Coordinates of C-alpha atoms in Angstrom, one line a residue:
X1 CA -24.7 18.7 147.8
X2 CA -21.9 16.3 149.4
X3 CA -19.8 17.0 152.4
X4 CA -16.5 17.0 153.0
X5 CA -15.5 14.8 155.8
X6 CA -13.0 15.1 158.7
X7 CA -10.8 13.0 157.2
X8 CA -11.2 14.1 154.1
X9 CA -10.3 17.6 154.6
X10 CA -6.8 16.4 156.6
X11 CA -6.1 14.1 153.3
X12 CA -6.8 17.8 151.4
X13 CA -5.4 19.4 153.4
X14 CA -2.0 17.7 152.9
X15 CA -2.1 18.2 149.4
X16 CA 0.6 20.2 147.4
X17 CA -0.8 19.1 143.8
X18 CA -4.7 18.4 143.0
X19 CA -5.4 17.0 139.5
X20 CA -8.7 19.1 137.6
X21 CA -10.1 18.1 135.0
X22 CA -12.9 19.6 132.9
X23 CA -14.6 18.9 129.3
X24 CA -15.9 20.9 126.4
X25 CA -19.0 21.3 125.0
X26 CA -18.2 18.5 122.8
X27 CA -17.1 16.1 125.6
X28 CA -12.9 16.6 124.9
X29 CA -11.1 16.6 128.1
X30 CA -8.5 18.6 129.7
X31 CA -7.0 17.9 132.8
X32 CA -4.6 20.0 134.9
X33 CA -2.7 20.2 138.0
X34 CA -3.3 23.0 140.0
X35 CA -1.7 24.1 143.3
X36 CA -3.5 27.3 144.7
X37 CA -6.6 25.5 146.3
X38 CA -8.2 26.1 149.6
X39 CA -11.2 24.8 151.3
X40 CA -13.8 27.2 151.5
X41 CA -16.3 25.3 153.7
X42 CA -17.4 21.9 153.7
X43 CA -19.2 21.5 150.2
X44 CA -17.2 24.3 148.3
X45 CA -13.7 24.3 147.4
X46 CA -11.6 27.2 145.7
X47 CA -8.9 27.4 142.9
X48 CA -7.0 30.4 141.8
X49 CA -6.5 30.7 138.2
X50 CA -3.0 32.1 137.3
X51 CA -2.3 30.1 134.1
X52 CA -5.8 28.4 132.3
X53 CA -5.8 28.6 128.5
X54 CA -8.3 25.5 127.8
X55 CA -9.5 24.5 131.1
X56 CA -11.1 28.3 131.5
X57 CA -12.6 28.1 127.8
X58 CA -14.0 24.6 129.4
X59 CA -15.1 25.9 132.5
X60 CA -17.0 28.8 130.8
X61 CA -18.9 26.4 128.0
X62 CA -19.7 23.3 130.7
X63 CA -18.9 24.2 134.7
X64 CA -18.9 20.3 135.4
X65 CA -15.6 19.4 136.9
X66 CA -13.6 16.9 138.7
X67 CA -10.7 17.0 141.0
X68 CA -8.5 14.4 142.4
X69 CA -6.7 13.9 145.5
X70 CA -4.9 11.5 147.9
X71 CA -2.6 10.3 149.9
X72 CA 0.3 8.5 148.7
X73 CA 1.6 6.9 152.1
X74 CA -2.1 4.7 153.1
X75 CA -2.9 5.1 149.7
X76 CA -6.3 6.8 150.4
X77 CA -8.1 9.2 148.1
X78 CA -11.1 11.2 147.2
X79 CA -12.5 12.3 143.3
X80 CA -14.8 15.1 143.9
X81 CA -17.2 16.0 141.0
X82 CA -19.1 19.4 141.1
X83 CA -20.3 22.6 139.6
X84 CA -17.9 25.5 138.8
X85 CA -18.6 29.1 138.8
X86 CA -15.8 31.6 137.6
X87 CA -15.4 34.9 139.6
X88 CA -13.5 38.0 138.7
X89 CA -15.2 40.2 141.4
X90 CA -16.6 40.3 144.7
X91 CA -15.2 39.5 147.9
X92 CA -14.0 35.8 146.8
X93 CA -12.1 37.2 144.4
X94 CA -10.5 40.2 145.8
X95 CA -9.5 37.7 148.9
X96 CA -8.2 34.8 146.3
X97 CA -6.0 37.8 144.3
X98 CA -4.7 39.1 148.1
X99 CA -3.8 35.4 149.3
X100 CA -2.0 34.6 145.5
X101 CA 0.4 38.1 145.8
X102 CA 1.4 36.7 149.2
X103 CA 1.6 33.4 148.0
X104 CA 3.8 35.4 145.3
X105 CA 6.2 37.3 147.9
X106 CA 6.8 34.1 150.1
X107 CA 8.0 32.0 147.2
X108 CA 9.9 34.9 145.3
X109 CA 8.2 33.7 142.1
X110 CA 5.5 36.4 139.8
X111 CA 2.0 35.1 140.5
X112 CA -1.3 37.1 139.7
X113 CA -5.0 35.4 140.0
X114 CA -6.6 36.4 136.8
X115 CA -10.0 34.5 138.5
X116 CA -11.8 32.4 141.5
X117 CA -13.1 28.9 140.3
X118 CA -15.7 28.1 143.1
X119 CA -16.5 24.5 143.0
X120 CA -19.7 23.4 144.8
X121 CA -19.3 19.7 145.2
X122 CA -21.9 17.1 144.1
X123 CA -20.6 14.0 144.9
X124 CA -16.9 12.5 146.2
X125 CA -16.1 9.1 144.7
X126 CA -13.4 6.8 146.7
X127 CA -10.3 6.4 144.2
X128 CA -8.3 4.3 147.4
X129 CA -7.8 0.8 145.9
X130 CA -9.4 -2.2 146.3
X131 CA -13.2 -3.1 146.5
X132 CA -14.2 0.8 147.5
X133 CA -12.5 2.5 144.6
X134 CA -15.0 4.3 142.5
X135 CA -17.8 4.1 145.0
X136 CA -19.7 7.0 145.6
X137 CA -18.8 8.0 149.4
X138 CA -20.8 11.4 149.7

């Protein structure tokens, strides 16, 4: 498994937008921005589902996904590939369904987490420009 660094986690931290993407079985993509994401530790990162139609038909025949991230102003990002597992009970999930109604209330717009994507992360690739982009960092 890779790690998330220090600085890594304050350039995720910033984000308001991460890009997803995911495949089918037959290798079509779909990629997706998604805004209710949270650090769960260092090499697992979580997204609430409200709204996937293909990505969760992807994500159920081949778990492999990406996700994007970066900041604009020094131009620095990460890609993080991993595995994804889909929850729709447990703990994770009962927490990720709590911290989406709140989510909900505080922006006065109908939200409901219909599932947890877990993503244990396998590697993070550098997408900053210039002779670093797509090296493998971690």
């Amino acid at each position: 498994m890779a790690m998330l660094s220090e600085r890594m986690k304050e350039i995720f931290l910033k984000q308001g937008i991460f890009v997803l993407g995911t495949a089918d079985l037959s290798g079509i993509p779909n990629v997706v921005p998604v805004g209710a994401v949270k650090i769960l530790d260092d090499e697992t990162i979580l997204v609430s589902d409200q709204f996937f139609l293909k990505t969760l038909k992807n994500l159920k025949e081949n778990p492999n996904v990406a996700m994007s991230f970066w900041e604009a102003e020094k131009g620095e990002g990460y890609q993080i590939k991993g595995t994804a597992s889909i929850l729709t009970e447990g703990r994770i999930y009962e927490e990720t369904v709590e911290w989406i109604r709140k989510f909900s209330r505080e922006i006065g717009h109908p939200l409901e987490s219909k599932g947890a994507v877990v993503i244990k992360i396998n590697a993070i690739y550098s997408v900053t420009p210039g002779s670093s982009a797509g090296q493998r960092v971690a």
